[in-house]
């Protein structure tokens, strides 16, 4: 059996030994949503470090666990903390959690993150519905290697990675709250250095609206294994060259924390409509 699939099944069996909870929606909590778990009626928590072989993040503010619970009656599994490619993990480990949540029963993957605003009209604190992504500069498509046939097809279509119906639900939720919601294309780069102004100008010319270091590889792997995907990005800062101040991780976290109340409301309200 494919080693990556074997590891996935081992992770699934371990989680199943802890809980028989079947989530409908899987939610990846990015910067600013770390406190989201308090919105759930929690049924069970499984720290990543308990799962044999599971990748555990080294980034401050990303300490990780799965939280199973219900949100407005919808069974949800939250990933509090994710691993990034720049931490040195194999790309198959970076996308293992998304695949695992599929095997645990999830039908929808809701991705969130913090990003830098490439679109000159975006400000720090804006929320952006991810309508498409650009992964062309990322060195490793997560589906490289023998296809895992048990999960999906060799050449999956990526015309609608971000499910149009789910995008509509998020738009309607924002409208219902009278909340401004930006929309755009998210580009994932490896990091961990922030971009140069020249890189940001190049991305802008290519139609990118926001840039970050996560999410798109998860979206590809999720799409491959049959999850319906949606995503919202918190624009934590204007990207390099568009603001006079140098970028820091602390600034990103602070801006994401400031947007946390509206970000939480948008995600919670949207999931409630995904029954
Ligand atoms: N660049 C890349 N990733 C990010 C940024 C940025 O400016 N802000 C938050 N995550």
PDB file of C-alpha atoms and ligand atoms in Angstrom:
ATOM      1  CA  UNK A   1       0.000   0.000   0.000  1.00  0.00           C
ATOM      2  CA  UNK A   2       1.140   3.599  -0.626  1.00  0.00           C
ATOM      3  CA  UNK A   3       3.111   4.753   2.439  1.00  0.00           C
ATOM      4  CA  UNK A   4       1.260   8.087   2.605  1.00  0.00           C
ATOM      5  CA  UNK A   5      -2.091   6.313   2.522  1.00  0.00           C
ATOM      6  CA  UNK A   6      -0.948   3.822   5.142  1.00  0.00           C
ATOM      7  CA  UNK A   7       0.028   6.708   7.442  1.00  0.00           C
ATOM      8  CA  UNK A   8      -3.321   8.358   6.802  1.00  0.00           C
ATOM      9  CA  UNK A   9      -5.193   5.185   7.768  1.00  0.00           C
ATOM     10  CA  UNK A  10      -3.091   4.847  10.926  1.00  0.00           C
ATOM     11  CA  UNK A  11      -3.964   8.434  11.881  1.00  0.00           C
ATOM     12  CA  UNK A  12      -7.628   7.746  11.182  1.00  0.00           C
ATOM     13  CA  UNK A  13      -7.599   4.571  13.269  1.00  0.00           C
ATOM     14  CA  UNK A  14      -5.951   6.420  16.153  1.00  0.00           C
ATOM     15  CA  UNK A  15      -8.506   9.257  16.097  1.00  0.00           C
ATOM     16  CA  UNK A  16     -11.305   6.712  15.806  1.00  0.00           C
ATOM     17  CA  UNK A  17      -9.974   5.016  18.947  1.00  0.00           C
ATOM     18  CA  UNK A  18     -10.595   8.335  20.737  1.00  0.00           C
ATOM     19  CA  UNK A  19     -13.925   9.403  19.255  1.00  0.00           C
ATOM     20  CA  UNK A  20     -16.642   8.222  16.879  1.00  0.00           C
ATOM     21  CA  UNK A  21     -17.670  11.825  16.138  1.00  0.00           C
ATOM     22  CA  UNK A  22     -18.533  12.340  12.456  1.00  0.00           C
ATOM     23  CA  UNK A  23     -17.971  15.945  11.362  1.00  0.00           C
ATOM     24  CA  UNK A  24     -19.793  17.438   8.392  1.00  0.00           C
ATOM     25  CA  UNK A  25     -17.608  20.531   8.176  1.00  0.00           C
ATOM     26  CA  UNK A  26     -13.838  20.611   8.709  1.00  0.00           C
ATOM     27  CA  UNK A  27     -12.503  24.037   9.640  1.00  0.00           C
ATOM     28  CA  UNK A  28      -8.851  25.043   9.574  1.00  0.00           C
ATOM     29  CA  UNK A  29      -8.283  27.903  11.996  1.00  0.00           C
ATOM     30  CA  UNK A  30      -5.725  30.406  10.762  1.00  0.00           C
ATOM     31  CA  UNK A  31      -4.232  33.358  12.613  1.00  0.00           C
ATOM     32  CA  UNK A  32      -6.924  35.317  14.430  1.00  0.00           C
ATOM     33  CA  UNK A  33      -9.278  32.373  14.851  1.00  0.00           C
ATOM     34  CA  UNK A  34      -7.302  30.608  17.585  1.00  0.00           C
ATOM     35  CA  UNK A  35     -10.115  31.305  20.059  1.00  0.00           C
ATOM     36  CA  UNK A  36     -12.815  29.919  17.783  1.00  0.00           C
ATOM     37  CA  UNK A  37     -13.164  26.720  19.803  1.00  0.00           C
ATOM     38  CA  UNK A  38     -15.072  28.622  22.486  1.00  0.00           C
ATOM     39  CA  UNK A  39     -17.908  28.903  19.939  1.00  0.00           C
ATOM     40  CA  UNK A  40     -18.296  25.121  19.845  1.00  0.00           C
ATOM     41  CA  UNK A  41     -20.112  22.711  22.041  1.00  0.00           C
ATOM     42  CA  UNK A  42     -17.021  20.564  22.363  1.00  0.00           C
ATOM     43  CA  UNK A  43     -17.366  16.785  22.243  1.00  0.00           C
ATOM     44  CA  UNK A  44     -13.707  15.746  22.153  1.00  0.00           C
ATOM     45  CA  UNK A  45     -10.214  17.110  21.637  1.00  0.00           C
ATOM     46  CA  UNK A  46      -7.283  15.224  20.168  1.00  0.00           C
ATOM     47  CA  UNK A  47      -3.832  16.900  20.346  1.00  0.00           C
ATOM     48  CA  UNK A  48      -1.817  16.298  17.182  1.00  0.00           C
ATOM     49  CA  UNK A  49       1.084  15.112  19.328  1.00  0.00           C
ATOM     50  CA  UNK A  50      -1.051  12.145  20.488  1.00  0.00           C
ATOM     51  CA  UNK A  51      -1.464  10.875  16.914  1.00  0.00           C
ATOM     52  CA  UNK A  52       1.418   8.573  15.948  1.00  0.00           C
ATOM     53  CA  UNK A  53       3.537  10.150  13.187  1.00  0.00           C
ATOM     54  CA  UNK A  54       1.303  13.212  12.873  1.00  0.00           C
ATOM     55  CA  UNK A  55       3.062  16.491  11.935  1.00  0.00           C
ATOM     56  CA  UNK A  56       3.191  18.953  14.839  1.00  0.00           C
ATOM     57  CA  UNK A  57       3.716  22.661  14.140  1.00  0.00           C
ATOM     58  CA  UNK A  58       6.751  24.542  15.415  1.00  0.00           C
ATOM     59  CA  UNK A  59       5.297  28.040  14.818  1.00  0.00           C
ATOM     60  CA  UNK A  60       4.387  30.117  17.884  1.00  0.00           C
ATOM     61  CA  UNK A  61       0.622  30.563  18.011  1.00  0.00           C
ATOM     62  CA  UNK A  62      -0.009  27.385  16.017  1.00  0.00           C
ATOM     63  CA  UNK A  63       0.072  24.722  18.786  1.00  0.00           C
ATOM     64  CA  UNK A  64      -2.124  22.028  17.449  1.00  0.00           C
ATOM     65  CA  UNK A  65      -5.120  19.876  18.136  1.00  0.00           C
ATOM     66  CA  UNK A  66      -8.341  18.661  16.578  1.00  0.00           C
ATOM     67  CA  UNK A  67     -11.462  19.905  18.318  1.00  0.00           C
ATOM     68  CA  UNK A  68     -14.689  18.018  17.607  1.00  0.00           C
ATOM     69  CA  UNK A  69     -17.990  19.613  18.460  1.00  0.00           C
ATOM     70  CA  UNK A  70     -21.193  21.148  17.191  1.00  0.00           C
ATOM     71  CA  UNK A  71     -21.672  24.701  16.003  1.00  0.00           C
ATOM     72  CA  UNK A  72     -25.300  25.824  15.653  1.00  0.00           C
ATOM     73  CA  UNK A  73     -26.196  22.142  15.348  1.00  0.00           C
ATOM     74  CA  UNK A  74     -23.613  21.420  12.625  1.00  0.00           C
ATOM     75  CA  UNK A  75     -21.043  18.734  13.480  1.00  0.00           C
ATOM     76  CA  UNK A  76     -17.629  20.315  13.006  1.00  0.00           C
ATOM     77  CA  UNK A  77     -13.999  19.361  13.406  1.00  0.00           C
ATOM     78  CA  UNK A  78     -11.635  22.302  13.887  1.00  0.00           C
ATOM     79  CA  UNK A  79      -7.930  22.194  13.288  1.00  0.00           C
ATOM     80  CA  UNK A  80      -6.419  24.527  15.816  1.00  0.00           C
ATOM     81  CA  UNK A  81      -2.977  24.951  14.290  1.00  0.00           C
ATOM     82  CA  UNK A  82      -1.628  23.679  10.979  1.00  0.00           C
ATOM     83  CA  UNK A  83       1.803  22.787   9.695  1.00  0.00           C
ATOM     84  CA  UNK A  84       3.486  24.758   6.945  1.00  0.00           C
ATOM     85  CA  UNK A  85       5.814  23.600   4.188  1.00  0.00           C
ATOM     86  CA  UNK A  86       8.484  26.095   5.362  1.00  0.00           C
ATOM     87  CA  UNK A  87       8.794  24.164   8.617  1.00  0.00           C
ATOM     88  CA  UNK A  88      10.505  21.483   6.575  1.00  0.00           C
ATOM     89  CA  UNK A  89       7.731  18.901   6.383  1.00  0.00           C
ATOM     90  CA  UNK A  90       7.160  16.749   3.386  1.00  0.00           C
ATOM     91  CA  UNK A  91       4.254  18.143   1.386  1.00  0.00           C
ATOM     92  CA  UNK A  92       2.318  14.904   2.005  1.00  0.00           C
ATOM     93  CA  UNK A  93       2.460  15.668   5.740  1.00  0.00           C
ATOM     94  CA  UNK A  94       1.273  19.232   5.158  1.00  0.00           C
ATOM     95  CA  UNK A  95      -1.908  17.935   3.501  1.00  0.00           C
ATOM     96  CA  UNK A  96      -2.360  14.838   5.673  1.00  0.00           C
ATOM     97  CA  UNK A  97      -4.709  16.604   8.131  1.00  0.00           C
ATOM     98  CA  UNK A  98      -7.099  17.701   5.373  1.00  0.00           C
ATOM     99  CA  UNK A  99      -7.218  14.163   4.005  1.00  0.00           C
ATOM    100  CA  UNK A 100      -7.675  12.760   7.483  1.00  0.00           C
ATOM    101  CA  UNK A 101     -10.695  14.964   8.116  1.00  0.00           C
ATOM    102  CA  UNK A 102     -12.186  13.626   4.878  1.00  0.00           C
ATOM    103  CA  UNK A 103     -11.685  10.066   6.115  1.00  0.00           C
ATOM    104  CA  UNK A 104     -13.340  11.033   9.399  1.00  0.00           C
ATOM    105  CA  UNK A 105     -16.469  11.934   7.439  1.00  0.00           C
ATOM    106  CA  UNK A 106     -16.129  15.628   6.600  1.00  0.00           C
ATOM    107  CA  UNK A 107     -17.817  16.765   3.389  1.00  0.00           C
ATOM    108  CA  UNK A 108     -16.770  20.421   3.453  1.00  0.00           C
ATOM    109  CA  UNK A 109     -13.384  21.975   4.166  1.00  0.00           C
ATOM    110  CA  UNK A 110     -13.460  25.608   5.328  1.00  0.00           C
ATOM    111  CA  UNK A 111      -9.960  27.092   5.120  1.00  0.00           C
ATOM    112  CA  UNK A 112      -8.893  30.282   6.853  1.00  0.00           C
ATOM    113  CA  UNK A 113      -5.586  32.108   7.016  1.00  0.00           C
ATOM    114  CA  UNK A 114      -3.862  35.445   7.355  1.00  0.00           C
ATOM    115  CA  UNK A 115      -2.372  37.020   4.259  1.00  0.00           C
ATOM    116  CA  UNK A 116      -0.659  40.076   2.888  1.00  0.00           C
ATOM    117  CA  UNK A 117      -2.787  42.312   0.703  1.00  0.00           C
ATOM    118  CA  UNK A 118      -1.382  42.552  -2.822  1.00  0.00           C
ATOM    119  CA  UNK A 119      -4.457  44.316  -4.194  1.00  0.00           C
ATOM    120  CA  UNK A 120      -3.781  48.015  -3.604  1.00  0.00           C
ATOM    121  CA  UNK A 121      -7.387  48.551  -2.556  1.00  0.00           C
ATOM    122  CA  UNK A 122      -7.040  46.171   0.414  1.00  0.00           C
ATOM    123  CA  UNK A 123      -6.318  47.344   3.952  1.00  0.00           C
ATOM    124  CA  UNK A 124      -5.074  45.543   7.036  1.00  0.00           C
ATOM    125  CA  UNK A 125      -8.050  43.923   8.757  1.00  0.00           C
ATOM    126  CA  UNK A 126     -10.051  43.274   5.575  1.00  0.00           C
ATOM    127  CA  UNK A 127     -11.596  39.842   5.083  1.00  0.00           C
ATOM    128  CA  UNK A 128     -11.291  38.300   1.627  1.00  0.00           C
ATOM    129  CA  UNK A 129     -13.381  35.461   0.245  1.00  0.00           C
ATOM    130  CA  UNK A 130     -10.951  33.228  -1.646  1.00  0.00           C
ATOM    131  CA  UNK A 131     -12.503  32.660  -5.056  1.00  0.00           C
ATOM    132  CA  UNK A 132      -9.458  31.060  -6.691  1.00  0.00           C
ATOM    133  CA  UNK A 133      -5.799  30.465  -6.016  1.00  0.00           C
ATOM    134  CA  UNK A 134      -2.445  30.597  -7.728  1.00  0.00           C
ATOM    135  CA  UNK A 135      -0.018  27.797  -6.868  1.00  0.00           C
ATOM    136  CA  UNK A 136       2.261  28.214  -9.896  1.00  0.00           C
ATOM    137  CA  UNK A 137       5.241  29.450  -7.866  1.00  0.00           C
ATOM    138  CA  UNK A 138       4.994  26.744  -5.234  1.00  0.00           C
ATOM    139  CA  UNK A 139       7.668  24.098  -5.746  1.00  0.00           C
ATOM    140  CA  UNK A 140       5.571  21.072  -4.810  1.00  0.00           C
ATOM    141  CA  UNK A 141       2.091  20.256  -5.920  1.00  0.00           C
ATOM    142  CA  UNK A 142       0.744  18.066  -3.085  1.00  0.00           C
ATOM    143  CA  UNK A 143      -0.437  15.433  -5.573  1.00  0.00           C
ATOM    144  CA  UNK A 144       3.058  14.742  -6.969  1.00  0.00           C
ATOM    145  CA  UNK A 145       4.058  11.105  -6.600  1.00  0.00           C
ATOM    146  CA  UNK A 146       2.060   7.969  -7.317  1.00  0.00           C
ATOM    147  CA  UNK A 147      -1.627   8.837  -7.316  1.00  0.00           C
ATOM    148  CA  UNK A 148      -3.421   7.634  -4.204  1.00  0.00           C
ATOM    149  CA  UNK A 149      -6.302   6.037  -6.078  1.00  0.00           C
ATOM    150  CA  UNK A 150      -8.249   5.409  -2.866  1.00  0.00           C
ATOM    151  CA  UNK A 151      -8.527   9.200  -2.457  1.00  0.00           C
ATOM    152  CA  UNK A 152      -9.123  10.492  -5.957  1.00  0.00           C
ATOM    153  CA  UNK A 153      -8.239  10.696  -9.603  1.00  0.00           C
ATOM    154  CA  UNK A 154      -4.768  11.270 -11.120  1.00  0.00           C
ATOM    155  CA  UNK A 155      -5.633  14.519 -12.913  1.00  0.00           C
ATOM    156  CA  UNK A 156      -8.290  16.329 -10.892  1.00  0.00           C
ATOM    157  CA  UNK A 157     -10.068  19.315 -12.401  1.00  0.00           C
ATOM    158  CA  UNK A 158      -9.279  22.601 -10.647  1.00  0.00           C
ATOM    159  CA  UNK A 159     -11.750  24.882 -12.460  1.00  0.00           C
ATOM    160  CA  UNK A 160     -13.779  25.426  -9.283  1.00  0.00           C
ATOM    161  CA  UNK A 161     -11.533  24.649  -6.322  1.00  0.00           C
ATOM    162  CA  UNK A 162     -13.592  26.999  -4.145  1.00  0.00           C
ATOM    163  CA  UNK A 163     -17.138  25.673  -4.353  1.00  0.00           C
ATOM    164  CA  UNK A 164     -19.404  28.361  -5.899  1.00  0.00           C
ATOM    165  CA  UNK A 165     -22.374  27.445  -3.675  1.00  0.00           C
ATOM    166  CA  UNK A 166     -20.254  27.690  -0.525  1.00  0.00           C
ATOM    167  CA  UNK A 167     -18.855  31.019  -1.747  1.00  0.00           C
ATOM    168  CA  UNK A 168     -22.447  32.240  -2.119  1.00  0.00           C
ATOM    169  CA  UNK A 169     -23.259  31.152   1.433  1.00  0.00           C
ATOM    170  CA  UNK A 170     -20.296  33.156   2.741  1.00  0.00           C
ATOM    171  CA  UNK A 171     -21.256  36.196   0.642  1.00  0.00           C
ATOM    172  CA  UNK A 172     -24.852  36.039   1.883  1.00  0.00           C
ATOM    173  CA  UNK A 173     -23.693  35.685   5.475  1.00  0.00           C
ATOM    174  CA  UNK A 174     -21.480  38.762   5.154  1.00  0.00           C
ATOM    175  CA  UNK A 175     -24.310  40.693   3.530  1.00  0.00           C
ATOM    176  CA  UNK A 176     -26.671  39.668   6.318  1.00  0.00           C
ATOM    177  CA  UNK A 177     -24.270  41.089   8.889  1.00  0.00           C
ATOM    178  CA  UNK A 178     -23.711  44.256   6.837  1.00  0.00           C
ATOM    179  CA  UNK A 179     -20.065  43.271   6.685  1.00  0.00           C
ATOM    180  CA  UNK A 180     -17.694  44.301   3.891  1.00  0.00           C
ATOM    181  CA  UNK A 181     -16.233  41.208   2.276  1.00  0.00           C
ATOM    182  CA  UNK A 182     -13.479  41.482  -0.297  1.00  0.00           C
ATOM    183  CA  UNK A 183     -13.029  38.777  -2.902  1.00  0.00           C
ATOM    184  CA  UNK A 184      -9.975  37.646  -4.721  1.00  0.00           C
ATOM    185  CA  UNK A 185      -7.225  35.290  -5.747  1.00  0.00           C
ATOM    186  CA  UNK A 186      -4.914  33.917  -3.079  1.00  0.00           C
ATOM    187  CA  UNK A 187      -1.347  32.980  -3.950  1.00  0.00           C
ATOM    188  CA  UNK A 188       0.588  30.541  -1.783  1.00  0.00           C
ATOM    189  CA  UNK A 189       4.349  30.927  -1.673  1.00  0.00           C
ATOM    190  CA  UNK A 190       6.644  28.824   0.503  1.00  0.00           C
ATOM    191  CA  UNK A 191       7.859  31.525   2.888  1.00  0.00           C
ATOM    192  CA  UNK A 192       9.156  31.727   5.521  1.00  0.00           C
ATOM    193  CA  UNK A 193      10.656  35.039   4.413  1.00  0.00           C
ATOM    194  CA  UNK A 194       8.096  37.645   3.486  1.00  0.00           C
ATOM    195  CA  UNK A 195       8.116  38.717  -0.153  1.00  0.00           C
ATOM    196  CA  UNK A 196      10.211  41.447  -1.708  1.00  0.00           C
ATOM    197  CA  UNK A 197       8.469  44.481  -3.230  1.00  0.00           C
ATOM    198  CA  UNK A 198       9.514  43.176  -6.674  1.00  0.00           C
ATOM    199  CA  UNK A 199       7.805  39.845  -5.992  1.00  0.00           C
ATOM    200  CA  UNK A 200       4.661  41.626  -4.866  1.00  0.00           C
ATOM    201  CA  UNK A 201       4.625  43.788  -8.005  1.00  0.00           C
ATOM    202  CA  UNK A 202       4.983  40.623 -10.092  1.00  0.00           C
ATOM    203  CA  UNK A 203       2.131  38.909  -8.246  1.00  0.00           C
ATOM    204  CA  UNK A 204      -0.053  41.989  -8.650  1.00  0.00           C
ATOM    205  CA  UNK A 205       0.577  41.974 -12.400  1.00  0.00           C
ATOM    206  CA  UNK A 206      -0.553  38.331 -12.467  1.00  0.00           C
ATOM    207  CA  UNK A 207      -3.892  39.073 -10.865  1.00  0.00           C
ATOM    208  CA  UNK A 208      -3.105  38.000  -7.320  1.00  0.00           C
ATOM    209  CA  UNK A 209      -5.018  39.811  -4.568  1.00  0.00           C
ATOM    210  CA  UNK A 210      -3.505  38.299  -1.416  1.00  0.00           C
ATOM    211  CA  UNK A 211      -0.397  36.287  -0.624  1.00  0.00           C
ATOM    212  CA  UNK A 212       0.381  33.822   2.141  1.00  0.00           C
ATOM    213  CA  UNK A 213       2.151  30.629   3.126  1.00  0.00           C
ATOM    214  CA  UNK A 214      -0.656  28.081   3.484  1.00  0.00           C
ATOM    215  CA  UNK A 215      -4.071  27.008   2.233  1.00  0.00           C
ATOM    216  CA  UNK A 216      -3.750  26.421  -1.518  1.00  0.00           C
ATOM    217  CA  UNK A 217      -1.965  23.061  -1.179  1.00  0.00           C
ATOM    218  CA  UNK A 218      -4.608  21.988   1.323  1.00  0.00           C
ATOM    219  CA  UNK A 219      -7.311  23.103  -1.089  1.00  0.00           C
ATOM    220  CA  UNK A 220      -5.790  21.030  -3.914  1.00  0.00           C
ATOM    221  CA  UNK A 221      -5.477  17.883  -1.791  1.00  0.00           C
ATOM    222  CA  UNK A 222      -8.994  18.415  -0.426  1.00  0.00           C
ATOM    223  CA  UNK A 223     -10.432  18.843  -3.891  1.00  0.00           C
ATOM    224  CA  UNK A 224      -8.648  15.671  -5.004  1.00  0.00           C
ATOM    225  CA  UNK A 225     -10.222  13.610  -2.210  1.00  0.00           C
ATOM    226  CA  UNK A 226     -13.735  14.919  -2.805  1.00  0.00           C
ATOM    227  CA  UNK A 227     -14.118  17.626  -0.186  1.00  0.00           C
ATOM    228  CA  UNK A 228     -16.075  20.741  -1.127  1.00  0.00           C
ATOM    229  CA  UNK A 229     -13.745  23.627  -0.329  1.00  0.00           C
ATOM    230  CA  UNK A 230     -14.197  27.256   0.672  1.00  0.00           C
ATOM    231  CA  UNK A 231     -11.904  29.785   2.270  1.00  0.00           C
ATOM    232  CA  UNK A 232     -11.625  33.220   3.820  1.00  0.00           C
ATOM    233  CA  UNK A 233      -8.396  35.128   4.313  1.00  0.00           C
ATOM    234  CA  UNK A 234      -7.778  37.848   6.849  1.00  0.00           C
ATOM    235  CA  UNK A 235      -5.644  40.487   5.170  1.00  0.00           C
ATOM    236  CA  UNK A 236      -3.298  41.204   8.066  1.00  0.00           C
ATOM    237  CA  UNK A 237      -1.082  43.744   6.339  1.00  0.00           C
ATOM    238  CA  UNK A 238      -0.420  45.465   3.073  1.00  0.00           C
ATOM    239  CA  UNK A 239       2.149  43.333   1.250  1.00  0.00           C
ATOM    240  CA  UNK A 240       5.802  44.343   0.964  1.00  0.00           C
ATOM    241  CA  UNK A 241       6.393  47.623  -0.827  1.00  0.00           C
ATOM    242  CA  UNK A 242       2.805  48.775  -0.365  1.00  0.00           C
ATOM    243  CA  UNK A 243       3.366  49.974   3.173  1.00  0.00           C
ATOM    244  CA  UNK A 244       6.248  52.010   4.595  1.00  0.00           C
ATOM    245  CA  UNK A 245       6.814  49.719   7.596  1.00  0.00           C
ATOM    246  CA  UNK A 246       8.712  46.409   7.568  1.00  0.00           C
ATOM    247  CA  UNK A 247       6.616  43.253   8.060  1.00  0.00           C
ATOM    248  CA  UNK A 248       6.794  41.193  11.224  1.00  0.00           C
ATOM    249  CA  UNK A 249       5.046  38.031  12.406  1.00  0.00           C
ATOM    250  CA  UNK A 250       3.878  39.956  15.491  1.00  0.00           C
ATOM    251  CA  UNK A 251       2.216  42.621  13.325  1.00  0.00           C
ATOM    252  CA  UNK A 252       0.444  39.897  11.356  1.00  0.00           C
ATOM    253  CA  UNK A 253      -0.827  38.216  14.534  1.00  0.00           C
ATOM    254  CA  UNK A 254      -1.918  41.505  16.061  1.00  0.00           C
ATOM    255  CA  UNK A 255      -3.888  42.547  12.973  1.00  0.00           C
ATOM    256  CA  UNK A 256      -5.468  39.085  12.715  1.00  0.00           C
ATOM    257  CA  UNK A 257      -6.436  39.233  16.403  1.00  0.00           C
ATOM    258  CA  UNK A 258      -8.065  42.626  15.847  1.00  0.00           C
ATOM    259  CA  UNK A 259     -10.186  41.199  13.049  1.00  0.00           C
ATOM    260  CA  UNK A 260     -11.059  38.143  15.160  1.00  0.00           C
ATOM    261  CA  UNK A 261     -14.556  39.273  16.191  1.00  0.00           C
ATOM    262  CA  UNK A 262     -15.856  39.830  12.651  1.00  0.00           C
ATOM    263  CA  UNK A 263     -13.860  36.868  11.296  1.00  0.00           C
ATOM    264  CA  UNK A 264     -15.438  34.611  13.941  1.00  0.00           C
ATOM    265  CA  UNK A 265     -18.928  35.939  13.195  1.00  0.00           C
ATOM    266  CA  UNK A 266     -18.507  35.377   9.451  1.00  0.00           C
ATOM    267  CA  UNK A 267     -17.180  31.837   9.800  1.00  0.00           C
ATOM    268  CA  UNK A 268     -19.732  30.851  12.421  1.00  0.00           C
ATOM    269  CA  UNK A 269     -22.666  32.358  10.519  1.00  0.00           C
ATOM    270  CA  UNK A 270     -21.569  30.690   7.296  1.00  0.00           C
ATOM    271  CA  UNK A 271     -21.139  27.252   8.840  1.00  0.00           C
ATOM    272  CA  UNK A 272     -24.593  27.506  10.413  1.00  0.00           C
ATOM    273  CA  UNK A 273     -25.945  27.688   6.829  1.00  0.00           C
ATOM    274  CA  UNK A 274     -23.981  24.609   5.747  1.00  0.00           C
ATOM    275  CA  UNK A 275     -26.345  22.169   7.488  1.00  0.00           C
TER     276      UNK A 275
HETATM  277  N1  LIG B   1       3.142  37.678   3.026  1.00  0.00           N
HETATM  278  C1  LIG B   1       3.032  36.340   3.165  1.00  0.00           C
HETATM  279  N2  LIG B   1       2.313  35.769   4.109  1.00  0.00           N
HETATM  280  C2  LIG B   1       1.644  36.565   4.959  1.00  0.00           C
HETATM  281  C3  LIG B   1       1.711  37.965   4.864  1.00  0.00           C
HETATM  282  C4  LIG B   1       2.499  38.556   3.842  1.00  0.00           C
HETATM  283  O1  LIG B   1       2.603  39.780   3.698  1.00  0.00           O
HETATM  284  N3  LIG B   1       0.923  38.457   5.870  1.00  0.00           N
HETATM  285  C5  LIG B   1       0.420  37.391   6.520  1.00  0.00           C
HETATM  286  N4  LIG B   1       0.859  36.249   5.984  1.00  0.00           N
END
